[in-house]
GROMACS .gro file of C-alpha atoms in nm:
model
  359
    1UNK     CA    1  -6.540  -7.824  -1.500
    2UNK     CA    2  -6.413  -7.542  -1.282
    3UNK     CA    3  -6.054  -7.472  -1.506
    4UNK     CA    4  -6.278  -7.464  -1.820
    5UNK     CA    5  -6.502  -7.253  -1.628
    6UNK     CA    6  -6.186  -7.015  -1.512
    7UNK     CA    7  -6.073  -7.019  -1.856
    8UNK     CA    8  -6.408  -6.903  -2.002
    9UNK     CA    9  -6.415  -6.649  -1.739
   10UNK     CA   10  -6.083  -6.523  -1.859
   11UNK     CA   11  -6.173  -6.535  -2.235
   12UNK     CA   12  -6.455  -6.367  -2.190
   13UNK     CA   13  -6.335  -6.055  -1.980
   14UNK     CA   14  -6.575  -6.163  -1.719
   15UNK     CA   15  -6.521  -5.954  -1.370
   16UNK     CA   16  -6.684  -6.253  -1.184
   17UNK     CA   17  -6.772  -6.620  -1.167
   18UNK     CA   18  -7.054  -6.768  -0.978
   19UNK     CA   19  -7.063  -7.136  -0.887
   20UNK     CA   20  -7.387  -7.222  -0.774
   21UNK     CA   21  -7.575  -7.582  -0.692
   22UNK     CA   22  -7.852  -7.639  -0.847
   23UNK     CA   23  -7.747  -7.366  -1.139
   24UNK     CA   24  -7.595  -7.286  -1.435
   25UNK     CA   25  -7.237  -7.127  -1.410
   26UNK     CA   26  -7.297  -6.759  -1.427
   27UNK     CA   27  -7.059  -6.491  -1.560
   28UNK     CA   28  -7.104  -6.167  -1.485
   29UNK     CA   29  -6.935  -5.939  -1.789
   30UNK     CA   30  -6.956  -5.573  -1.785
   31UNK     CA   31  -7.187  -5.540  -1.481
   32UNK     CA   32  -7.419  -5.790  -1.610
   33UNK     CA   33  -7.490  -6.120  -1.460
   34UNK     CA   34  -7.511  -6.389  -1.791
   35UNK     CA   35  -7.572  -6.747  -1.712
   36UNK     CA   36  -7.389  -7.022  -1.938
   37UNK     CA   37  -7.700  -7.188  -2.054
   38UNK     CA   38  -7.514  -7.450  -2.255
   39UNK     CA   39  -7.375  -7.568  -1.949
   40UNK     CA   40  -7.561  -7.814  -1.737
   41UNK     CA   41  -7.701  -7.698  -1.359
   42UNK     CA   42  -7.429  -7.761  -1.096
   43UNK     CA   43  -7.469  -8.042  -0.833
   44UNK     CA   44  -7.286  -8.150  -0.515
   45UNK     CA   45  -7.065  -8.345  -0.610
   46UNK     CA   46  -6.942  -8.104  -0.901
   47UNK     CA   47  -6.905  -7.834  -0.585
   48UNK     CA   48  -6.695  -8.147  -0.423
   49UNK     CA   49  -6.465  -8.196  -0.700
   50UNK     CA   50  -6.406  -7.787  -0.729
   51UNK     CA   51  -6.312  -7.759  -0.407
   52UNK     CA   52  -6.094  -8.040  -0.415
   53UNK     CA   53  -5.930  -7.893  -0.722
   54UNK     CA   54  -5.849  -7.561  -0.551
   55UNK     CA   55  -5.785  -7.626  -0.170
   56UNK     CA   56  -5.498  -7.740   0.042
   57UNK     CA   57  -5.634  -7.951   0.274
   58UNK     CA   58  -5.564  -7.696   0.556
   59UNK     CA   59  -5.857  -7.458   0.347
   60UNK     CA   60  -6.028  -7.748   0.327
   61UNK     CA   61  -6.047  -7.825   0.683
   62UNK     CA   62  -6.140  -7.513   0.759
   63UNK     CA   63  -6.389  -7.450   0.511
   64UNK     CA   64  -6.579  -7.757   0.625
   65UNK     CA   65  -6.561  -7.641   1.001
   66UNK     CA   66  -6.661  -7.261   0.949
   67UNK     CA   67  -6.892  -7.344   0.625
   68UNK     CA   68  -6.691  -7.029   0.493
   69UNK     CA   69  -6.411  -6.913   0.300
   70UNK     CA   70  -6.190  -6.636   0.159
   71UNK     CA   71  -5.861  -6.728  -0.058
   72UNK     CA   72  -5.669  -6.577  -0.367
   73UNK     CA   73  -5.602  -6.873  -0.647
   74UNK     CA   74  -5.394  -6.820  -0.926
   75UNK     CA   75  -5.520  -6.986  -1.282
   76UNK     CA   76  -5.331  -6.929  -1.630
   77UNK     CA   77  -5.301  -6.592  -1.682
   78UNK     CA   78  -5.474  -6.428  -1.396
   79UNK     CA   79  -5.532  -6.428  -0.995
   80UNK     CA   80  -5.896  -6.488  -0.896
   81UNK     CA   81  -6.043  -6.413  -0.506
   82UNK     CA   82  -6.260  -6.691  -0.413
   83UNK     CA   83  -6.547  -6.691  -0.168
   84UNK     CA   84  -6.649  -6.981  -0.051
   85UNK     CA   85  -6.984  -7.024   0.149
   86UNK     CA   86  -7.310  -7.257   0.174
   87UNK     CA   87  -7.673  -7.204   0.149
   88UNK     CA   88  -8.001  -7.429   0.214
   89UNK     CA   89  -7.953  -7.536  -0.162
   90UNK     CA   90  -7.557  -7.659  -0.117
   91UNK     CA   91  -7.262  -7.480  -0.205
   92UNK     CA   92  -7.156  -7.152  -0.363
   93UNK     CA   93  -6.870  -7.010  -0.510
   94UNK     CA   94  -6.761  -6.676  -0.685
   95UNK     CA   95  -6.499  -6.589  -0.838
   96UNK     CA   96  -6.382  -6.230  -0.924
   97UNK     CA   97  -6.090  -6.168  -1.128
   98UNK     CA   98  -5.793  -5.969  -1.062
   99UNK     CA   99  -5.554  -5.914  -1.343
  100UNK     CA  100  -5.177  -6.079  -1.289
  101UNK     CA  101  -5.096  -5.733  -1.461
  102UNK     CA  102  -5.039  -5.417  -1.197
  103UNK     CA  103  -5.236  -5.180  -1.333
  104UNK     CA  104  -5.132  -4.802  -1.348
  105UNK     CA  105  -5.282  -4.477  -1.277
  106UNK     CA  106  -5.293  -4.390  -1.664
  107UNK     CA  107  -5.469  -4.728  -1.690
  108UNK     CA  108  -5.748  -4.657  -1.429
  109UNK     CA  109  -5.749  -4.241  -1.542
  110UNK     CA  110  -5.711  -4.161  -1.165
  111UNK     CA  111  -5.683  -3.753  -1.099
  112UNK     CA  112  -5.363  -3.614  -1.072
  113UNK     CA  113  -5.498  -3.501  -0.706
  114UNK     CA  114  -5.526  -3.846  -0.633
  115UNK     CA  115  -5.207  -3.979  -0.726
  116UNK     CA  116  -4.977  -3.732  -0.553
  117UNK     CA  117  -5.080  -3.891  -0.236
  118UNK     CA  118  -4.824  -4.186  -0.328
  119UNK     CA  119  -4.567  -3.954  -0.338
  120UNK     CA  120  -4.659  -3.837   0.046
  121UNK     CA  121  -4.440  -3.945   0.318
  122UNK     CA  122  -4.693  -4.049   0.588
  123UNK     CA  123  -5.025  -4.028   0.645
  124UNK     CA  124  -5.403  -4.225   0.602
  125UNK     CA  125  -5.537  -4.234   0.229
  126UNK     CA  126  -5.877  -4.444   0.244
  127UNK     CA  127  -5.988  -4.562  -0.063
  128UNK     CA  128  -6.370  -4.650  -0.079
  129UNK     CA  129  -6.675  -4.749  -0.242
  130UNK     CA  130  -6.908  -5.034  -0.290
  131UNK     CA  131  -6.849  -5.378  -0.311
  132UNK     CA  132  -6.689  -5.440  -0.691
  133UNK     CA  133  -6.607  -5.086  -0.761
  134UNK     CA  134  -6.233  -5.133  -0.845
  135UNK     CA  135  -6.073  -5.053  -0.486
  136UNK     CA  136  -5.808  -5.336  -0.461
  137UNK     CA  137  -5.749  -5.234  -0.854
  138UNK     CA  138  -5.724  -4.883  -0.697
  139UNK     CA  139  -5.444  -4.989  -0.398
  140UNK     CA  140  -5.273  -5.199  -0.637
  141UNK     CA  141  -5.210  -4.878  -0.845
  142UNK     CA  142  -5.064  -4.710  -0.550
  143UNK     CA  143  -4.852  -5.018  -0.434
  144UNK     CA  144  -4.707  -5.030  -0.817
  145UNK     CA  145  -4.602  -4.658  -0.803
  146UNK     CA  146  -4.426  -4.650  -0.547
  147UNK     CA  147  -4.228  -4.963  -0.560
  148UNK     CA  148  -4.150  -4.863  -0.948
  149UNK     CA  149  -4.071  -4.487  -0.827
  150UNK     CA  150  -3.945  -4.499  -0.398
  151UNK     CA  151  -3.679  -4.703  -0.225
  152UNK     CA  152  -3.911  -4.827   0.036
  153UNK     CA  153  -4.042  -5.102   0.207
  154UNK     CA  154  -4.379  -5.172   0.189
  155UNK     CA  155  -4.624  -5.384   0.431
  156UNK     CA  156  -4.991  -5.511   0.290
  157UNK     CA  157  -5.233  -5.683   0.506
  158UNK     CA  158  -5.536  -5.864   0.308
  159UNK     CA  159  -5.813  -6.092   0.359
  160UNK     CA  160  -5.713  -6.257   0.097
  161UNK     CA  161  -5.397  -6.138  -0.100
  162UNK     CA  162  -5.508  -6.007  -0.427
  163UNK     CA  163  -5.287  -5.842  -0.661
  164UNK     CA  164  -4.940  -6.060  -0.592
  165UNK     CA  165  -4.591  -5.802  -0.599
  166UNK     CA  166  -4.250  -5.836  -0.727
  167UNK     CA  167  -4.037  -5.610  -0.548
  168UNK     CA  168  -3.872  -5.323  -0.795
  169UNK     CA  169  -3.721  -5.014  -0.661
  170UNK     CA  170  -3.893  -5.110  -0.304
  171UNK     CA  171  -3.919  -5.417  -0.063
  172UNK     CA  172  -4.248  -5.573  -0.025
  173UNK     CA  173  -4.406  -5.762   0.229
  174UNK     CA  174  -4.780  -5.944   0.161
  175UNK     CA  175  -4.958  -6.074   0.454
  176UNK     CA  176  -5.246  -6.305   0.466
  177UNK     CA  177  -5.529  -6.258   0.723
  178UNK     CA  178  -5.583  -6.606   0.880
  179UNK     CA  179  -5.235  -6.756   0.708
  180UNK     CA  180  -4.973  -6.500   0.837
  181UNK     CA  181  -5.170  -6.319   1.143
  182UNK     CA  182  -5.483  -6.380   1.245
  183UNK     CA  183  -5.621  -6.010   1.268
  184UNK     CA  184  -5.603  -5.698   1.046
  185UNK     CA  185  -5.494  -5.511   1.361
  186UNK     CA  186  -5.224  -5.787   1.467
  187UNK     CA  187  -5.114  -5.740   1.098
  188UNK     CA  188  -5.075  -5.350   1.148
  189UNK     CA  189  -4.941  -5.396   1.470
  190UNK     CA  190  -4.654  -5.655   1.342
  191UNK     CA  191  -4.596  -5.400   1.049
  192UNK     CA  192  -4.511  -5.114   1.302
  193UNK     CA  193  -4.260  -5.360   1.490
  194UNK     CA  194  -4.091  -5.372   1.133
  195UNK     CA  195  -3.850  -5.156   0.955
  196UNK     CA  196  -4.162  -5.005   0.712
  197UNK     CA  197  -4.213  -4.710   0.534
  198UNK     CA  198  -4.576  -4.794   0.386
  199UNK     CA  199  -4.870  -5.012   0.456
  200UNK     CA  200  -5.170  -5.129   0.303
  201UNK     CA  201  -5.440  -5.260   0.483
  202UNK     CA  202  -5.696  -5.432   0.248
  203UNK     CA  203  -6.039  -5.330   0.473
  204UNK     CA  204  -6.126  -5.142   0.809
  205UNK     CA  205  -6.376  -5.343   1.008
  206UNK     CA  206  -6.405  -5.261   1.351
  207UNK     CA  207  -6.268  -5.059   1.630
  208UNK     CA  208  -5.933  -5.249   1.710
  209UNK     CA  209  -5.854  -5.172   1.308
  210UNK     CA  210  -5.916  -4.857   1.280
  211UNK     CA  211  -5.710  -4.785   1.559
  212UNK     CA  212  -5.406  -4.917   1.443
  213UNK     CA  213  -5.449  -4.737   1.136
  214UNK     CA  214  -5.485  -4.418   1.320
  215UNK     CA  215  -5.167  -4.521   1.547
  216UNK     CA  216  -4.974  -4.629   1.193
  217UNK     CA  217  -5.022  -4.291   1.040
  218UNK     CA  218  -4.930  -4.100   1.361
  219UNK     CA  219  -4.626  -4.278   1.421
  220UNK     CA  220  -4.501  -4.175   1.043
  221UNK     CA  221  -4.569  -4.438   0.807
  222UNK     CA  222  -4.793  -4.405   0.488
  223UNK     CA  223  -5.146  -4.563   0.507
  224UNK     CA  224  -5.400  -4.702   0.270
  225UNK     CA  225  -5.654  -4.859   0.343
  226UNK     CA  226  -6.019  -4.917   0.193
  227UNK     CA  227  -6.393  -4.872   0.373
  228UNK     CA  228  -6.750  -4.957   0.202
  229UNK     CA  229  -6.871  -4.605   0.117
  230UNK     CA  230  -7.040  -4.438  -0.175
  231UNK     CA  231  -6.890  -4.093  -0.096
  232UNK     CA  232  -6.630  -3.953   0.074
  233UNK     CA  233  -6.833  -3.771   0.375
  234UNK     CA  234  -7.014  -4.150   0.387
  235UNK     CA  235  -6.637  -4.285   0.446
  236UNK     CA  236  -6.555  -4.002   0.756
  237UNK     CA  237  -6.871  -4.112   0.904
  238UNK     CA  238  -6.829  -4.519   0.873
  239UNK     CA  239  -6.448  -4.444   0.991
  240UNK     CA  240  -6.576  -4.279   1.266
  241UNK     CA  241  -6.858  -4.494   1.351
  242UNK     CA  242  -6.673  -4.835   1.386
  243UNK     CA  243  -6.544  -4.668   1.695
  244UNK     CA  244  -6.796  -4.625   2.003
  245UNK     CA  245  -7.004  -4.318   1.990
  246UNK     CA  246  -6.797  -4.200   2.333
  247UNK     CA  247  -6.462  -4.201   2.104
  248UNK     CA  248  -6.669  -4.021   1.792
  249UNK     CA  249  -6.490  -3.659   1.868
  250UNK     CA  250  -6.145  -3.802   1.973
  251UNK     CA  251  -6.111  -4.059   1.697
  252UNK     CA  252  -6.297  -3.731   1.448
  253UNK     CA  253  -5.978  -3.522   1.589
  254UNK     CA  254  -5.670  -3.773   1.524
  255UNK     CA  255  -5.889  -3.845   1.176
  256UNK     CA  256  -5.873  -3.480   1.087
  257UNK     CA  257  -5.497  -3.454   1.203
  258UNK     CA  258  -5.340  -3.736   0.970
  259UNK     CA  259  -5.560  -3.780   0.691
  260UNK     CA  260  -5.407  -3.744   0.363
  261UNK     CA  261  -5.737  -3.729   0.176
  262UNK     CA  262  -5.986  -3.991   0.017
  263UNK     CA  263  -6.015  -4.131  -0.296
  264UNK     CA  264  -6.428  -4.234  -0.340
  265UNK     CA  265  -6.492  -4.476  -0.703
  266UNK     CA  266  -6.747  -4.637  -0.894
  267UNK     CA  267  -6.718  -4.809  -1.246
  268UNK     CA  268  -6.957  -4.716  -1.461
  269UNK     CA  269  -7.033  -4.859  -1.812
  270UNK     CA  270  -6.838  -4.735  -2.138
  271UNK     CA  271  -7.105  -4.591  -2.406
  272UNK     CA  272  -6.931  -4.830  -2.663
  273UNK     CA  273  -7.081  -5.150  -2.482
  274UNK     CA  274  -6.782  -5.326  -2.355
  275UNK     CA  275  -6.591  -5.221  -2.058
  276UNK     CA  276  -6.671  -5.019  -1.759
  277UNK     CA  277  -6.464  -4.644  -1.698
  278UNK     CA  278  -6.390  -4.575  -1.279
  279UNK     CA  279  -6.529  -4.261  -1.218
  280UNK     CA  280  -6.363  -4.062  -0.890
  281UNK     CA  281  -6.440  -3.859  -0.612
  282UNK     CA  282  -6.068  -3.722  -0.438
  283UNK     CA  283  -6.070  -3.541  -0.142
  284UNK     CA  284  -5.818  -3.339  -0.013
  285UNK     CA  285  -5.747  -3.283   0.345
  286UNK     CA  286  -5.651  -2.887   0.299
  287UNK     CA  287  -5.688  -2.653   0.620
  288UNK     CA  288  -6.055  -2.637   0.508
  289UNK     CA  289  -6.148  -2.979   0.501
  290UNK     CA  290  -5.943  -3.038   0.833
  291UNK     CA  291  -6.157  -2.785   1.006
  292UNK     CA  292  -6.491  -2.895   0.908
  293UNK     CA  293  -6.399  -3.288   1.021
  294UNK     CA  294  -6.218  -3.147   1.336
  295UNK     CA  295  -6.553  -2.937   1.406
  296UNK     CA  296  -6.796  -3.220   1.284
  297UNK     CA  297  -6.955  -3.035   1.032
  298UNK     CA  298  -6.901  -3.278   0.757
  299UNK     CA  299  -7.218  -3.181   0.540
  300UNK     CA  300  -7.000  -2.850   0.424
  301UNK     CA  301  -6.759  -3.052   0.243
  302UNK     CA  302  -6.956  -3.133  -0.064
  303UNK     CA  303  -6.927  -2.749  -0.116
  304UNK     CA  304  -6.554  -2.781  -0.106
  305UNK     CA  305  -6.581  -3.065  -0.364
  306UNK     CA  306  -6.834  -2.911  -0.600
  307UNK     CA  307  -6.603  -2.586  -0.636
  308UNK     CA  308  -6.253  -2.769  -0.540
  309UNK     CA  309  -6.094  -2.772  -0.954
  310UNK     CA  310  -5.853  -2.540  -0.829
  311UNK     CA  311  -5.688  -2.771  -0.576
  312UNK     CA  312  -5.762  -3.078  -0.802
  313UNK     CA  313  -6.038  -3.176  -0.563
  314UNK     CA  314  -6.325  -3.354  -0.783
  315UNK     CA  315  -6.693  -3.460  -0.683
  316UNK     CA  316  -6.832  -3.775  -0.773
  317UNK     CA  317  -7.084  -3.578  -0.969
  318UNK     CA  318  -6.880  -3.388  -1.147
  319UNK     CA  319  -6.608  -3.679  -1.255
  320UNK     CA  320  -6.966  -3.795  -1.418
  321UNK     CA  321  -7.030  -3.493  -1.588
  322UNK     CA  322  -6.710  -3.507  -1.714
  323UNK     CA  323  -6.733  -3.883  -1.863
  324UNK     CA  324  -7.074  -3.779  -1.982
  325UNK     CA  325  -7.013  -3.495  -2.176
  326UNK     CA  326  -6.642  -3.609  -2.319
  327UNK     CA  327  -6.834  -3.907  -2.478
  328UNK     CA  328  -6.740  -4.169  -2.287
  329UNK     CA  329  -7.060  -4.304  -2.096
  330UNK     CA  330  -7.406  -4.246  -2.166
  331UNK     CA  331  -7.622  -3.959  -1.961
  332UNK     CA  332  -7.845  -4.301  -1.809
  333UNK     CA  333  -7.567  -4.492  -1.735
  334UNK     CA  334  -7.427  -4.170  -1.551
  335UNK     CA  335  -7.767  -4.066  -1.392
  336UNK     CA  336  -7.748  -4.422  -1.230
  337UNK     CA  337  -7.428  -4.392  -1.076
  338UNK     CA  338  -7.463  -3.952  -0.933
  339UNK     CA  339  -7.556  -3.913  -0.603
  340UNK     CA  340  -7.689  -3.546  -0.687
  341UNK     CA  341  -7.899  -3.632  -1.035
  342UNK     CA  342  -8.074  -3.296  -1.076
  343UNK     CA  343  -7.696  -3.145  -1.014
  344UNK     CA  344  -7.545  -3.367  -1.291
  345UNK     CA  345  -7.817  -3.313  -1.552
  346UNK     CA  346  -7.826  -2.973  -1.498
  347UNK     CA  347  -7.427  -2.934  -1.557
  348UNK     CA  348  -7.429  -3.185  -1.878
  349UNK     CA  349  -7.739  -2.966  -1.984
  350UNK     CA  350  -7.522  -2.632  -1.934
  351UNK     CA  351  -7.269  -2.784  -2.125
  352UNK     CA  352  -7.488  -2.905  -2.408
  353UNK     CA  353  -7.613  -2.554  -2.504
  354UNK     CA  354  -7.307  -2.411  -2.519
  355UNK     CA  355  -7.255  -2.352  -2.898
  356UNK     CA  356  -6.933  -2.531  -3.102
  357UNK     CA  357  -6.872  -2.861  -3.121
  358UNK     CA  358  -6.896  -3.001  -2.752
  359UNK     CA  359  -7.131  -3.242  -2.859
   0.00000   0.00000   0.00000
């Protein structure tokens, strides 16, 4: 059931996968959640034989000790990361897909301001936003530049491996949290002991990985990494506050010294019906910006972002007034997604009344 399931999935440009006892399969396709009704609800043992079908038995093992699991599984045409976990009903799995292909930044229409911090030679880039918003598609972009572009070598560190490398102009290293360290820090740390020019680290979640990070960028290497945030002021504030509150101006400092800049996403349905369009919030860490995180005074820089076109700076706002009014998602959709609504429907208004054909 679960290959004719993965298949489906693929067929149907599903993002997700959700393997549920007691339910239908459910695909989720464009941001909606659509159960296969033809299909009958799933029971025990059909959980039993999926895992069997997709574990060694060393994930096995431990997903019967820990009642948990994260893994990458590659099927036909495309790489899917699995979570595994249990509820009072039984067992549940989803499955999100990620695209064999390496997408690039034409493909995901990041800002120019954005991409030139590939081209930087050290420094922390965090990439953020929620859950499902396209930041491992996001990384992957970055990773696929420069090995196609820069002689380098190149470090990841992921819980679990998503988008799988072939090395090109550069020399890439994938590491596995739980298979080939046990830690994102002890990941970061054995990447600094190496001969590395770049690293990715696939999510910041507590103190002892941020401050590798922090140590990685200072001691010359190129950074990305990824945080849950909705904005990019949101992301200073959870980098910050995964350290203790006594650290807060220390770690704001170092932060503020060796940031490269931040690239905030969200997808966002296309007006046509099919597909969803990232839009992007980039931040760039100018003298400005450096002074207001340095000095804590991190509600100025939505100013900076609002009136930052010059420097190729964009708001998240204003990346949706832009896929608004060039036709490309609806005003609602858009509305949904703005963290300033009265902001973006008074721009797309603006533009709206201007006379020609902008419409």
């Amino acid at each position: 059931m679960i290959f004719e399931l993965l298949k489906l999935c693929i067929e149907k440009g599903a993002s997700d996968l959700h393997f549920k006892t007691g339910y239908s399969p459910i695909l989720r396709i464009d941001g909606n959640m659509r159960p296969i009704r033809e299909m009958p609800e799933i029971t025990h043992k059909d959980f039993e034989v999926m895992l069997e079908a997709i574990l060694d038995d060393a994930q096995l093992i431990t997903f019967l000790k820990y009642q948990k699991l994260d893994l990458g599984y590659s099927f036909s045409n495309a790489r899917f990361r699995v979570n595994l976990f249990n509820d009072f009903r039984g067992g549940n799995a989803v499955f999100r897909v990620i695209p064999f292909k390496q997408l690039t930044f034409n493909d995901i229409n990041l800002p120019q301001a954005g991409r030139k911090f590939a081209d930087k030679s050290n420094g922390l880039v965090l990439v953020t936003g929620a859950t499902g918003a396209g930041k491992s598609t996001t990384l992957s972009a970055y990773i696929t530049h420069i090995n196609n572009t820069y002689k380098k070598t190149i470090i990841t560190v992921e819980d679990p491996i998503e988008y799988l490398f072939e090395d090109n102009e550069s020399l890439i290293s994938q590491r596995q949290v739980g298979v080939d360290c046990s830690t994102f820090e002890e990941g970061i740390r054995g990447a600094l002991q190496t001969d590395c020019d770049v690293i990715m680290v696939g999510e910041l979640r507590n103190l002892d990985a941020v401050e590798m990070t922090l140590l990685a960028a200072e001691s010359g290497k190129l950074v990305f990494a990824t945080l849950h945030s909705n904005t990019a002021v949101q992301a200073i504030d959870r980098f910050v506050n995964l350290c203790p509150k006594n650290l807060h101006q220390q770690v704001m400092a170092r932060l503020a010294s060796h940031l490269q800049g931040i690239v905030t996403q969200t997808l966002v349905p296309k007006k046509s019906g099919r597909g969803r369009l990232a839009a992007f919030e980039v931040l760039i860490n100018i003298p400005a910006i450096k002074g207001l995180i340095t000095e804590n005074r991190l509600h100025l820089i939505p100013s900076y972002l609002e009136s930052g076109s010059t420097n190729g700076m964009i708001s998240l706002d204003n990346s949706l007034v832009e896929l608004i009014t060039s036709n490309k998602i609806t005003k609602d959709e858009g509305m949904l997604k703005a963290n300033n609504r009265a902001y973006v429907k008074r721009k797309v208004e603006e533009f709206e009344q201007v006379p020609g054909d902008n419409k």
